[in-house]
Every structure is written in C-alpha cells, then in structure tokens.
mmCIF file of C-alpha atoms and ligand atoms in Angstrom:
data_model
loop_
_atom_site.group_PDB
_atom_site.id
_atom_site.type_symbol
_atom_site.label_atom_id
_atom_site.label_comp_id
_atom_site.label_asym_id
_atom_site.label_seq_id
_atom_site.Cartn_x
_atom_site.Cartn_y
_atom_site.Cartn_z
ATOM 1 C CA UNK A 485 0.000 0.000 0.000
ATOM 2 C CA UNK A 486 1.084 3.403 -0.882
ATOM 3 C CA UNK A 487 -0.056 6.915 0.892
ATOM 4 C CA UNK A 488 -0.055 10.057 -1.688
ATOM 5 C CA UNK A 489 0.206 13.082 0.275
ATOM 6 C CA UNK A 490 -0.785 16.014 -0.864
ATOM 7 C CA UNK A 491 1.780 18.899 -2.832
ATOM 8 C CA UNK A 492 1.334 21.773 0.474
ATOM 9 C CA UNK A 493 1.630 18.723 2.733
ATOM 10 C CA UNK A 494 3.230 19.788 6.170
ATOM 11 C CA UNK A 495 6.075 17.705 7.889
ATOM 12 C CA UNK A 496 3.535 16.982 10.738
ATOM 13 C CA UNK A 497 1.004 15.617 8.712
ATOM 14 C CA UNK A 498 3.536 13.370 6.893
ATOM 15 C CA UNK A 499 4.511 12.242 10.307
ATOM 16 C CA UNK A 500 1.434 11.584 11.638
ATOM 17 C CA UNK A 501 0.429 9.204 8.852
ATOM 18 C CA UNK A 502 3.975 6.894 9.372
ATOM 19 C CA UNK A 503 2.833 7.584 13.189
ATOM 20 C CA UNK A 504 -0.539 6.075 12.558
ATOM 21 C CA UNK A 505 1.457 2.908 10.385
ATOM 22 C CA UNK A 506 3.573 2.621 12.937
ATOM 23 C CA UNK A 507 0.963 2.334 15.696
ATOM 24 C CA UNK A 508 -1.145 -0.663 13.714
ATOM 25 C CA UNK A 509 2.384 -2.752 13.848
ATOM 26 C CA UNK A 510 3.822 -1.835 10.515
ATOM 27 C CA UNK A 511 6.468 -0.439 8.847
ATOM 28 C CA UNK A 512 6.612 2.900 6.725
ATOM 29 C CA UNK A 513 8.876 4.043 4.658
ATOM 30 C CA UNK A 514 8.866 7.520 3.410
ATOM 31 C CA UNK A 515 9.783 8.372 0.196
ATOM 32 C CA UNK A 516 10.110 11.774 -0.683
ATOM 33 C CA UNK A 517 9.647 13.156 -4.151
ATOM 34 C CA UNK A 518 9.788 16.522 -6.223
ATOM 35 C CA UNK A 519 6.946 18.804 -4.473
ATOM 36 C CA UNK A 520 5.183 15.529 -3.184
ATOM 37 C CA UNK A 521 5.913 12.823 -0.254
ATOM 38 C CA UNK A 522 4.441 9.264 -0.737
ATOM 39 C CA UNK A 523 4.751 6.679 2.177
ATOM 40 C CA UNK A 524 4.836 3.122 1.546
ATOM 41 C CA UNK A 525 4.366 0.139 3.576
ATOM 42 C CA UNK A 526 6.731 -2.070 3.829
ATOM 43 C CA UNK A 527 5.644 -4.985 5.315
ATOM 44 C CA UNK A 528 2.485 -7.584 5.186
ATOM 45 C CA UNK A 529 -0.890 -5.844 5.787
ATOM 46 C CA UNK A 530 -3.310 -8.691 6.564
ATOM 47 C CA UNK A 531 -6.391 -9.059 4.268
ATOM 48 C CA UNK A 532 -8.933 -8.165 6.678
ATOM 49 C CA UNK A 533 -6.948 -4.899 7.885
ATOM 50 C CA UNK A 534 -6.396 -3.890 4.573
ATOM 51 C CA UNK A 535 -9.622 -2.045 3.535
ATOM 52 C CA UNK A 536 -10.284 -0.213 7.225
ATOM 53 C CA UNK A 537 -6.402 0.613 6.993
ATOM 54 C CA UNK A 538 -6.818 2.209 3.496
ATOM 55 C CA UNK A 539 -9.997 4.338 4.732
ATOM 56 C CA UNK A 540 -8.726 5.384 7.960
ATOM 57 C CA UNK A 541 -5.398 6.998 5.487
ATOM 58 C CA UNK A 542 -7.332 8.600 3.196
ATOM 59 C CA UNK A 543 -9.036 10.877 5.963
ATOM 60 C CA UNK A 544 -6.390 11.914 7.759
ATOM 61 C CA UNK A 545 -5.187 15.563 6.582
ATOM 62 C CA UNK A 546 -3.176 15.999 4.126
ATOM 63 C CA UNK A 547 -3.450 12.817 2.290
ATOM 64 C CA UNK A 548 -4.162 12.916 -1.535
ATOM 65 C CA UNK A 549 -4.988 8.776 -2.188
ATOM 66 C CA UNK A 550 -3.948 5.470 -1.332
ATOM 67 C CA UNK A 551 -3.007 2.758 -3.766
ATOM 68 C CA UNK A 552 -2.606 -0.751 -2.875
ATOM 69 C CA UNK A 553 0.161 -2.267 -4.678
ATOM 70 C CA UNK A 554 -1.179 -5.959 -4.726
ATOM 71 C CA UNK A 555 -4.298 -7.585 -5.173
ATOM 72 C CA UNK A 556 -6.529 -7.840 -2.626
ATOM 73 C CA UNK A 557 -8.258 -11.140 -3.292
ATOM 74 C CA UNK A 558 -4.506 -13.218 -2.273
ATOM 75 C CA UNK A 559 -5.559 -16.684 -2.724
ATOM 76 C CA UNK A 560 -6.899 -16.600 -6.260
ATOM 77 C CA UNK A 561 -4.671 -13.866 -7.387
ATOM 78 C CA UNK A 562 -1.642 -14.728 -9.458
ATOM 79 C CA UNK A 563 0.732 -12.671 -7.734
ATOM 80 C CA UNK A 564 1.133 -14.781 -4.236
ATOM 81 C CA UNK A 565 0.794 -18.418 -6.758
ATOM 82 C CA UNK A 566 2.372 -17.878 -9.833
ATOM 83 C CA UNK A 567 2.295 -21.492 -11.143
ATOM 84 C CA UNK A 568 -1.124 -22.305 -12.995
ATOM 85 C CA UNK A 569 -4.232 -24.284 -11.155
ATOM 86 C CA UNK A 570 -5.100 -27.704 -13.008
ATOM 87 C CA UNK A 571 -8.125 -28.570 -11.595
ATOM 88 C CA UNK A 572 -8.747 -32.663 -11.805
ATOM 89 C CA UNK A 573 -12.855 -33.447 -12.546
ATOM 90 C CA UNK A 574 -12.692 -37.704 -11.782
ATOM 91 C CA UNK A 575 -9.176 -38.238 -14.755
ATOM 92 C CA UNK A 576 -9.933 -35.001 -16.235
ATOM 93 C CA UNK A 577 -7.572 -32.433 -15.682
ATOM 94 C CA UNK A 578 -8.484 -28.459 -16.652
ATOM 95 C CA UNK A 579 -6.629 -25.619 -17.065
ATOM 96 C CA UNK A 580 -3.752 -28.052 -19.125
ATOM 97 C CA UNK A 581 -3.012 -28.174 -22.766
ATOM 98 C CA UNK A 582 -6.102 -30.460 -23.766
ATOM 99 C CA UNK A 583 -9.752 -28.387 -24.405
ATOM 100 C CA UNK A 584 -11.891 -29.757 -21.917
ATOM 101 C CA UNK A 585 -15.689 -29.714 -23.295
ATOM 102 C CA UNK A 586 -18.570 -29.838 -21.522
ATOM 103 C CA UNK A 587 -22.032 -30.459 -22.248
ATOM 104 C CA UNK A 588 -25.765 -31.301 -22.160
ATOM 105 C CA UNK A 589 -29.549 -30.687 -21.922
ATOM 106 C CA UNK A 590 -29.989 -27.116 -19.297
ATOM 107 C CA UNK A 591 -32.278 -29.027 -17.519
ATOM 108 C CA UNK A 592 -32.796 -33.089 -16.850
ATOM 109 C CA UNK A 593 -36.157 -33.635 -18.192
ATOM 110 C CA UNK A 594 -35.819 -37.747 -17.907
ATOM 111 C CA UNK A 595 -33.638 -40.777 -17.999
ATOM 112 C CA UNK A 596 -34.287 -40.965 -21.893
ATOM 113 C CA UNK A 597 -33.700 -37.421 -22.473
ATOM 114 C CA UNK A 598 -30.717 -37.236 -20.623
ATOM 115 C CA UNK A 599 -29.240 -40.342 -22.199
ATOM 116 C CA UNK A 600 -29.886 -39.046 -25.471
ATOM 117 C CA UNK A 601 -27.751 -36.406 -24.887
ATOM 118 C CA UNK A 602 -24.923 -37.739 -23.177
ATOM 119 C CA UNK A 603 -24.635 -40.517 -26.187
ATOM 120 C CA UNK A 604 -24.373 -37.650 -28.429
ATOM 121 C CA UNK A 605 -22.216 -35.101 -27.060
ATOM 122 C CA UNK A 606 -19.854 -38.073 -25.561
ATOM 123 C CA UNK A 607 -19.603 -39.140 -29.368
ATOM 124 C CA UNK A 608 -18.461 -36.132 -30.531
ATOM 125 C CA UNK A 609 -15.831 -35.996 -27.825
ATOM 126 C CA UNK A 610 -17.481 -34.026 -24.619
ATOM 127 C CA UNK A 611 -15.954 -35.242 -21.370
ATOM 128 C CA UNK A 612 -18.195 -33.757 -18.828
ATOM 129 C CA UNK A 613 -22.136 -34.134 -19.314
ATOM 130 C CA UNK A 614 -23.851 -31.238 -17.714
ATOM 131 C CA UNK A 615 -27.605 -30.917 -16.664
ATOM 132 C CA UNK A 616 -29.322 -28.631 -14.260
ATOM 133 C CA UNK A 617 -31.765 -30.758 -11.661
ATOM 134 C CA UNK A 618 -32.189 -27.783 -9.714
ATOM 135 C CA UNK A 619 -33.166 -24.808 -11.700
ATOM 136 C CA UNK A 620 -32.921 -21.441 -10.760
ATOM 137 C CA UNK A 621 -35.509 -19.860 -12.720
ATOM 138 C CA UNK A 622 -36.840 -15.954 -13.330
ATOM 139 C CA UNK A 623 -40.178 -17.142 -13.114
ATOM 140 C CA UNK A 624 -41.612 -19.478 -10.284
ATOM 141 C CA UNK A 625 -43.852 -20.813 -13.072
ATOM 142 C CA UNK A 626 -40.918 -21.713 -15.003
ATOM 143 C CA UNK A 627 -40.181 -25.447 -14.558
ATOM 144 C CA UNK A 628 -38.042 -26.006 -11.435
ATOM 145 C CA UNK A 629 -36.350 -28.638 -12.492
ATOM 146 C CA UNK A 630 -36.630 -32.370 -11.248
ATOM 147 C CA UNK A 631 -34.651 -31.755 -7.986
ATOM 148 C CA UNK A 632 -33.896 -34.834 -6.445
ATOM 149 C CA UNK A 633 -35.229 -37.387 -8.734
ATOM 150 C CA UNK A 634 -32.927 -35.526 -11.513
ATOM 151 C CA UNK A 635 -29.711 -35.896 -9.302
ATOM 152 C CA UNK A 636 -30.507 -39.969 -9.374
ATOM 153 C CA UNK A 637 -30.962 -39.303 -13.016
ATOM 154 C CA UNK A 638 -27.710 -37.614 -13.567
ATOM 155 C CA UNK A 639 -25.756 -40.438 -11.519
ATOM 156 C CA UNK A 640 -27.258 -43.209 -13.649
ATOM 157 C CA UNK A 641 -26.594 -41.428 -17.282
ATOM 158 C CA UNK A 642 -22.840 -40.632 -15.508
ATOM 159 C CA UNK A 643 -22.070 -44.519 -14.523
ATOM 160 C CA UNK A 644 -23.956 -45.922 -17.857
ATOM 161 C CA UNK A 645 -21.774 -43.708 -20.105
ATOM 162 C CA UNK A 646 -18.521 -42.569 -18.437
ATOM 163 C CA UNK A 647 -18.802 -39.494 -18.554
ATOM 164 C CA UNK A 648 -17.904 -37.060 -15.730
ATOM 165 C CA UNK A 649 -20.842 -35.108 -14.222
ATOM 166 C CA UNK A 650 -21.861 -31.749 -13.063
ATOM 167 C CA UNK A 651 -25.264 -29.894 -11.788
ATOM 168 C CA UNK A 652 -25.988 -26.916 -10.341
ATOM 169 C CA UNK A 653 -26.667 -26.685 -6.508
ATOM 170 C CA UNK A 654 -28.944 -23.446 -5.536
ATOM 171 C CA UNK A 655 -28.949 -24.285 -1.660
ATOM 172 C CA UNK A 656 -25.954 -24.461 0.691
ATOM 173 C CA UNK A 657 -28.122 -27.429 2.670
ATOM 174 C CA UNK A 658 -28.016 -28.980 -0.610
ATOM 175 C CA UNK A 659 -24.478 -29.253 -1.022
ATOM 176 C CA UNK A 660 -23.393 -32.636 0.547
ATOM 177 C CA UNK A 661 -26.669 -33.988 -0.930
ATOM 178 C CA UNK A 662 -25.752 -33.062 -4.426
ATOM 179 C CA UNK A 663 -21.960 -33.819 -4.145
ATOM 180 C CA UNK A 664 -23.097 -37.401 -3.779
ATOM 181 C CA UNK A 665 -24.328 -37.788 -7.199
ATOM 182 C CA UNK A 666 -22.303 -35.886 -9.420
ATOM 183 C CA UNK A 667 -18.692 -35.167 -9.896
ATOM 184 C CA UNK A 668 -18.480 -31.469 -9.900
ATOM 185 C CA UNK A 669 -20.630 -28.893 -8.608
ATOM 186 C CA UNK A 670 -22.216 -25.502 -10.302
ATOM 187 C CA UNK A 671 -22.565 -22.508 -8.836
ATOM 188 C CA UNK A 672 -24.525 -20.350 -11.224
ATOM 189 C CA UNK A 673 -24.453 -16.584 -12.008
ATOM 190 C CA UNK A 674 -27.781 -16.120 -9.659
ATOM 191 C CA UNK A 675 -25.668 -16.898 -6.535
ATOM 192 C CA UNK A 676 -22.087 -16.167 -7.441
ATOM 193 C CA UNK A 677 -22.269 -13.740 -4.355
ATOM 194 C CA UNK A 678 -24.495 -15.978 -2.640
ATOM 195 C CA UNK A 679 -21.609 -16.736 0.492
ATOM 196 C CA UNK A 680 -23.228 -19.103 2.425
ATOM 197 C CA UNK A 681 -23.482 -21.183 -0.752
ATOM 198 C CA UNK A 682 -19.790 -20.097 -1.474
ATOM 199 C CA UNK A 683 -18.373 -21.177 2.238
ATOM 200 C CA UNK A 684 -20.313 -24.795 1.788
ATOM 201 C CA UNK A 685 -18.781 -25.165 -1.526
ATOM 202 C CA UNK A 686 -15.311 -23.976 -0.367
ATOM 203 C CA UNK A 687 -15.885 -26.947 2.550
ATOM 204 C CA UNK A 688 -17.014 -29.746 -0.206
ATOM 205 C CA UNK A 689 -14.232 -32.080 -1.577
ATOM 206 C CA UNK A 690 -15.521 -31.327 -4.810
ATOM 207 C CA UNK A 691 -14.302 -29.466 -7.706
ATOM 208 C CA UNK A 692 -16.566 -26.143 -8.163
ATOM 209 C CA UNK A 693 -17.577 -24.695 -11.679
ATOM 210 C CA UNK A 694 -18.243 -20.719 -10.597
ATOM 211 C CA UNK A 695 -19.803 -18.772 -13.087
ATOM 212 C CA UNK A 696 -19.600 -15.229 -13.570
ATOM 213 C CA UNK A 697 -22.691 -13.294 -12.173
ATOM 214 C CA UNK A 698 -23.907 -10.804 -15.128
ATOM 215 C CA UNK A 699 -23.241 -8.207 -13.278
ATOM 216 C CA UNK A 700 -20.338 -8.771 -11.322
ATOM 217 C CA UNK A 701 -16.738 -7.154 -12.305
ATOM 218 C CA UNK A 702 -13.827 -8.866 -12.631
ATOM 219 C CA UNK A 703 -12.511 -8.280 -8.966
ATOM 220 C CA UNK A 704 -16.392 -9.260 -8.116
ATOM 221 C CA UNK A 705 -15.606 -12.674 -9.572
ATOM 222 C CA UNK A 706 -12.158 -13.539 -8.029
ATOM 223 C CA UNK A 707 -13.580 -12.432 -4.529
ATOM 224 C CA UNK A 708 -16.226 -15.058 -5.032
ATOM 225 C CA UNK A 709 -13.990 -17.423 -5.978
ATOM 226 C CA UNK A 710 -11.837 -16.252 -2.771
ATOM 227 C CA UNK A 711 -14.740 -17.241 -0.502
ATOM 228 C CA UNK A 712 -14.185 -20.540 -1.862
ATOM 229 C CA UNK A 713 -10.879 -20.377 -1.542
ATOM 230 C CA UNK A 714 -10.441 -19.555 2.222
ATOM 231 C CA UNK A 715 -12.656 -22.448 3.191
ATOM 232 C CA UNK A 716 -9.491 -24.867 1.807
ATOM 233 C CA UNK A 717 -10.547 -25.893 -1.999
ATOM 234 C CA UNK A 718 -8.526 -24.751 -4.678
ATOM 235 C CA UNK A 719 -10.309 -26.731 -7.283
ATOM 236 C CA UNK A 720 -12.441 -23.906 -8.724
ATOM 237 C CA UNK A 721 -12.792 -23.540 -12.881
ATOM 238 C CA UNK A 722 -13.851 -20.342 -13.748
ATOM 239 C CA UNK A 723 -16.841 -19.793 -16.197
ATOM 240 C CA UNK A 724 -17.674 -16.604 -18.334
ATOM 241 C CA UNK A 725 -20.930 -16.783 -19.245
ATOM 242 C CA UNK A 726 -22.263 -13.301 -20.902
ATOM 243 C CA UNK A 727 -22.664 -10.094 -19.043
ATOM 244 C CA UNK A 728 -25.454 -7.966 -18.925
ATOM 245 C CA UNK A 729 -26.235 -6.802 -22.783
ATOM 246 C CA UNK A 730 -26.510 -3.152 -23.872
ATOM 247 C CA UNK A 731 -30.215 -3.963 -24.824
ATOM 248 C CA UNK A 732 -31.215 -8.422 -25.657
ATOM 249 C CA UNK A 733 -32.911 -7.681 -28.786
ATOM 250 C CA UNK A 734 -30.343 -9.662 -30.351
ATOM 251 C CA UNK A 735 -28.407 -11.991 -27.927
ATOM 252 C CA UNK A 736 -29.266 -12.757 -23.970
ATOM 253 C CA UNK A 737 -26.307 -11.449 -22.547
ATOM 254 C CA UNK A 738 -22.976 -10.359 -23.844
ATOM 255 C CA UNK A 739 -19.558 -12.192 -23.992
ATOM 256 C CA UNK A 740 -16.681 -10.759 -22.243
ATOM 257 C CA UNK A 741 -14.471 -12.687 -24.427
ATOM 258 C CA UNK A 742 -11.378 -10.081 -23.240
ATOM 259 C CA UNK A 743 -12.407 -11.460 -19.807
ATOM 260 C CA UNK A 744 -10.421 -14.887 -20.567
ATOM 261 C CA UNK A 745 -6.973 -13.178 -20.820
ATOM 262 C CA UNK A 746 -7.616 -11.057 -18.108
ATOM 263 C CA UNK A 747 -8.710 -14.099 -15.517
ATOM 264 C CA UNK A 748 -6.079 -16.076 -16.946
ATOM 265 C CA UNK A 749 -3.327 -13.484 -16.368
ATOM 266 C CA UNK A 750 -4.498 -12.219 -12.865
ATOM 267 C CA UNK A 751 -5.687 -15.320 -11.478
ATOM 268 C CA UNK A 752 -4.006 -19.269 -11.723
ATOM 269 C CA UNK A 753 -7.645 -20.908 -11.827
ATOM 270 C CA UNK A 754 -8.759 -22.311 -15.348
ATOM 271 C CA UNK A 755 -11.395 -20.126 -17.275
ATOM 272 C CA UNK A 756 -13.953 -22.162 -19.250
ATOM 273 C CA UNK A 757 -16.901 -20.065 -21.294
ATOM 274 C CA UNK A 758 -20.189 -20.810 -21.851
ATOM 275 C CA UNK A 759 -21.627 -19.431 -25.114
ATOM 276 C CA UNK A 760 -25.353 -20.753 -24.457
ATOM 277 C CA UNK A 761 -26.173 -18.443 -22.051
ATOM 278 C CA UNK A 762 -23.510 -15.797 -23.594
ATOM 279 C CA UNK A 763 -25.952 -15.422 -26.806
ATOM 280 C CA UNK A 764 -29.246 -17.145 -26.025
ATOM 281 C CA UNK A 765 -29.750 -18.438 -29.741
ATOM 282 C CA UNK A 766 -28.388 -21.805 -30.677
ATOM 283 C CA UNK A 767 -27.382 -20.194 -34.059
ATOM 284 C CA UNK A 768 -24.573 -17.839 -32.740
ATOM 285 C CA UNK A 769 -23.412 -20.202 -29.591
ATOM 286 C CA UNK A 770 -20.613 -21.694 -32.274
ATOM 287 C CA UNK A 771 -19.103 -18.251 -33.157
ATOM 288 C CA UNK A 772 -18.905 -16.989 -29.387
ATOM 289 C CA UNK A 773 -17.496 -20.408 -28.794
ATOM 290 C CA UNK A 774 -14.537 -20.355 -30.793
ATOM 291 C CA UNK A 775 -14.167 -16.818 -29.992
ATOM 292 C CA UNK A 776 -13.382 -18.386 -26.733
ATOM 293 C CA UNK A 777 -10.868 -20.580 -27.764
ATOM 294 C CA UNK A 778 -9.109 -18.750 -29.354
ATOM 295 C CA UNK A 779 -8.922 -15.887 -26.533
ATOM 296 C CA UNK A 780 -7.252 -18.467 -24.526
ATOM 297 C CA UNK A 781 -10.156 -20.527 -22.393
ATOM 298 C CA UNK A 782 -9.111 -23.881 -21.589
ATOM 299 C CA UNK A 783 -13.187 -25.156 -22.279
ATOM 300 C CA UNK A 784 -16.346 -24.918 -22.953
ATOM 301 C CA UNK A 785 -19.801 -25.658 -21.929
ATOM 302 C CA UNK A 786 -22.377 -25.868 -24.227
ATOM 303 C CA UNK A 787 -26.223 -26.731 -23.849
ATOM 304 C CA UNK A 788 -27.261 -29.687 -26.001
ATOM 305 C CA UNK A 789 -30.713 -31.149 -25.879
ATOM 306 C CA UNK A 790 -31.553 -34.236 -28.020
ATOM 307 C CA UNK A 791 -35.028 -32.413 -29.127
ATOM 308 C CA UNK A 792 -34.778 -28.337 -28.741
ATOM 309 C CA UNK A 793 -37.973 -27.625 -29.240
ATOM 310 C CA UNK A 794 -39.357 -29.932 -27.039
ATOM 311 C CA UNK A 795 -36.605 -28.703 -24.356
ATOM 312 C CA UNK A 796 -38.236 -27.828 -20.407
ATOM 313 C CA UNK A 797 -35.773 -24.455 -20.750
ATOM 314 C CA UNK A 798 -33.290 -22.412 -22.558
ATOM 315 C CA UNK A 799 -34.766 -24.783 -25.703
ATOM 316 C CA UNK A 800 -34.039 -21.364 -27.459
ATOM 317 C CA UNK A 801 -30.355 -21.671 -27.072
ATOM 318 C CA UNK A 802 -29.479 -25.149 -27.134
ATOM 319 C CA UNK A 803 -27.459 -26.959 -30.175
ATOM 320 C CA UNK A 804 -28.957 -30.063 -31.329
ATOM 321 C CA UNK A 805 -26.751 -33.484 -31.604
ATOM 322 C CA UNK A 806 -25.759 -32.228 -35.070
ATOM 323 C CA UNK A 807 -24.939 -29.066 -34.447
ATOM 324 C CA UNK A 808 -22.731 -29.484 -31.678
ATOM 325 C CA UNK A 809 -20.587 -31.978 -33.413
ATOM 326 C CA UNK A 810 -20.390 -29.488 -36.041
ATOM 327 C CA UNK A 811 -19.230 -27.026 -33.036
ATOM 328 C CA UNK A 812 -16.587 -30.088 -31.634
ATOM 329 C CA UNK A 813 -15.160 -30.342 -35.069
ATOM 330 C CA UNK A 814 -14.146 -26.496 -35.387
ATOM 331 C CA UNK A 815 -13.159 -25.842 -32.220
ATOM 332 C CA UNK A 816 -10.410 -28.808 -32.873
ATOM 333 C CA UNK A 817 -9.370 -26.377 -36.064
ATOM 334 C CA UNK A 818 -9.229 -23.160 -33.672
ATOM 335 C CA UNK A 819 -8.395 -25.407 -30.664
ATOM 336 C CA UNK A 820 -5.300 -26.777 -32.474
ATOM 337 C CA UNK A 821 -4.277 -23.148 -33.939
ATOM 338 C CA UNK A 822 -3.793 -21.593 -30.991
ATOM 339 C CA UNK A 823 -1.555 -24.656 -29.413
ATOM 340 C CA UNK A 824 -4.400 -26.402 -27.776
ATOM 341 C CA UNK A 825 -4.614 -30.216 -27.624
ATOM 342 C CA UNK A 826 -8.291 -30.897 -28.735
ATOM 343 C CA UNK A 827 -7.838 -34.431 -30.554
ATOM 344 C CA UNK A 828 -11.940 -35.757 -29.656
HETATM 345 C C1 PEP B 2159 -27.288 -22.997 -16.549
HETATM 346 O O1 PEP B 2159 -26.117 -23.385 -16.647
HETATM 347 O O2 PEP B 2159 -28.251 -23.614 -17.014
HETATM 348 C C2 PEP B 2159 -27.527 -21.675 -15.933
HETATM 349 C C3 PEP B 2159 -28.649 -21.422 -15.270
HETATM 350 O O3 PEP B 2159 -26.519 -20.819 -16.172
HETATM 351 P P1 PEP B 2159 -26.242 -19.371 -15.519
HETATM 352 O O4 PEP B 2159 -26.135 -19.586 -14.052
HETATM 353 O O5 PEP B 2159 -24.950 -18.962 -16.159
HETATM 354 O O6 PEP B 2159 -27.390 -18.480 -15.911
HETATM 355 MN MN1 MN B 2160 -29.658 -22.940 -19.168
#
C-alpha cells in the first residue's frame, strides 16, 4: 500500500500518517519526491486490515490517495501463486493443454432425455455431461427442475456412459446432498455472491464450476472465488458466461471474451466459457465459442438437448446433436491453432 500526500503537505502531517502505520504494527517508509511525499508500507498488511487501513489513510489531513500495490483477493490472485491451477474433474484435468468440453440438456427432463444427450455429445468428444436438476428460474412458473429425482438421473446417465458429471446446486443445505451424485458442482451466475453457498462449496471435496454473475466485475468474480478459496478448496474452474447486454434484442447477454486473458493473467484458476447463455440463440453459440478458444479458455460448456424444441428451458439456445458436433469439429481447427490439444 502506498499513501499520496498532498503537494502543500506539512512535515507533521507526513509524520502523523507513518505515526498512525507505525501504531497498527507496521512499517513505513517515506519516500520523498519533487513537491510531493508518498509513504509506503513495507511490510504484510493482513487481508482483513487492509480495507479499514486504506480508509482510515485517506481521511487523515493531508493525504491525496492510497493505492494498494497488490491484489486484494490473495488466494486466487496470481501474484502470491504464480504457477497455474489444473483442476482434476474424476481423470480429467483443466486448465492443461487439452480443451476440456462440456455439455448437455440445461435441464434433466428424464432418464431418456438425458441419455440421449450424453450418447451424443460423448460421441463427438465431450468429457463432462452437464444438466441442471435444480433450476434457478426468473419465473416461479418456469419449470423447477426435477430436484432430487434428476440428481438420481444424472448419476445413472454418468455410470452408464462414463462421462464425468456436473449440476448446479442453488442451496448451501443442498451441497453434501448433491456432491453425492455428481462429480463437480455448479454454482450459477444467480448466486455467485451468494456466500453461504460459497463457504459450503469452499468446505465440499468437490471441484466447483463458478460462473460469472452478469453483473459482477472482474474483482467481483475472483472475490467469489476467494470465498471458496479460504474455506481450503482450490479446485475452482472459472466460467464466463455473458454479461449484462446493452439492450437483448439480439443476444441474452454479452460475452466478455477479453475477460479470458484477463482471468487467466491475474488469477491461476482455469477459465472455461459458456456461449449458451452468452448469446441465447443456438445459431450464434458456435461463433462466441470459438471466440473463446481462441482468446485463450481452456473449455467450454455448451447446452445440447436431443429435441430443442421440445426442451423444459433455454430450448431457445441449445445446439442439437448435429450441431454441436459441427461445433466439436471447429473448435479442434481453432483449438489446435492456438496450441491447444483438442484431438476428440
Ligand atoms: C445454466 O447453466 O443452465 C444456468 C442457469 O446458467 P447461468 O447460471 O450462467 O445463468
Ligand atoms: Mn440454461
């Protein structure tokens, strides 16, 4: 952290902000410039000081601003782990050099529905069949999804076919509950500052997918993923899903595609996008997908259903079988031109 006095600053007001540093067990070091005096820190402020430190500076007199120097989210911040996060899902590893896809209906509607879909996408090389059996919807008319029976659902389709699992869990009661059935757990935009939810998934042993909320900044997003974090798991992929659009006349939300550099160079955790939600018409979800790729994510996930238009929710924006192989197929091309291994 660094304290900006102001030009006219007097010698006593200098003092009494290394005074005040002094006093909360820390060292300052004054550096004196041209017509202005800064004064550093020079030693460890603790996380939860940080903030109350920082406002109690900037009133005292004479003070222009304080900057902190680091981040202040330390545990998914690059700066205090500098080697990259793989983050295992059963034999899967993300955040490597192979594309990890992921895919499947938005909601379980049935065994038959769901097995559709996991034959498909697992055929054209998805290793992770998603499906929400809790669904947070805008409307409590909206189908709700089929809760428990759906988690049973998911944990059949996942031992019949292979494939890694993951659902969304909308209840921090839920958590242990749901971490029985599948292999990874969702946190969706809804509740990505939902911390109650955040603290039970930070205490499960399983890997978290944490999407981005569609309103939430950057530093919103790496705090969330810091709640997780703290409570001990470091398996967290993070998912960019669309923020909020300048108007939806054309697409449901809108990718931050320059948000997959910037997660990837400020935090170690893997970035996946999902271009479903992102444009909320199957017909652009390819595009923003290998947009994606190519800006560096290290996956996808994609919402296939084996019938859109018959589809309980998001019908609108899900690929059919066809279309997603189509997808698979380029985003080995781009996958494979920007030095990713994506050999489904
Ligand atoms: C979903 O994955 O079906 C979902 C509800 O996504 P989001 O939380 O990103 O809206
Ligand atoms: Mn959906």
């Amino acid at each position: 952290m660094i304290v900006l006095m102001h030009a006219g600053a007097s010698e006593s007001e200098v003092q009494a902000v290394s005074d005040l540093i002094a006093d909360r067990g820390l060292k300052p070091l004054q550096l004196p410039g041209g017509d202005h005096t800064a004064i550093g820190i020079a030693s460890a402020i603790s996380p939860d000081e940080r903030e109350s430190l920082a406002d109690v500076l900037r009133s005292m007199a004479g003070v222009s601003n304080v900057v902190h120097v680091s981040r202040p989210y330390k545990l998914a911040s690059r700066e205090f782990h500098r080697a990259s996060t793989f983050v295992s899902v059963k034999d899967i590893v993300i955040g490597g050099r192979d594309l990890v896809v992921m895919a499947g209906p938005c909601a379980i509607e049935s065994h038959e529905q769901l097995m559709a879909a996991a034959t498909a996408v697992k055929a054209s090389g998805a290793r992770v069949l998603r499906g929400g059996a809790f669904k947070p919807r805008t409307s409590p008319y909206s189908f709700q999804g089929l809760q428990r029976d759906g988690l049973r659902i998911m944990r059949d389709v996942g031992m019949q076919t292979g494939l890694a699992t993951v659902t969304e869990v909308i209840d921090p009661h839920d958590v242990d509950t749901v971490a029985e059935h599948v292999d990874m757990l969702q946190i969706g935009a809804r509740n990505m500052q939902n911390y109650a939810l955040l603290v039970a998934a930070g205490r499960s042993s399983k890997p978290i997918l944490l999407k981005r909320g569609p309103s939430a900044t950057i530093d919103e997003f790496l705090f969330a993923a810091e709640y997780i974090l703290h409570e001990g798991n470091d398996q967290i992929v993070l998912c960019e899903r669309g923020v909020l659009p300048l108007d939806r006349t054309y697409t449901r939300n809108t990718l931050d595609v320059a948000a997959v550099p910037v997660l990837k160079e400020i935090s170690h955790l893997p970035v996946i996008v999902d271009p479903s939600h992102a444009t909320g018409h199957a017909r652009y979800v390819q595009a923003a997908a290998l947009a994606a790729i190519a800006a560096g994510a290290d996956g996808l996930i994609v919402e296939v259903h084996p019938e859109p238009r018959r589809a309980l929710s998001d019908g609108q924006q899900s690929l059919t079988p066809e279309g997603f192989s189509e997808l698979m197929q380029a985003a080995a091309r781009v996958g494979g031109a920007v030095g990713r291994t994506a050999d489904w």
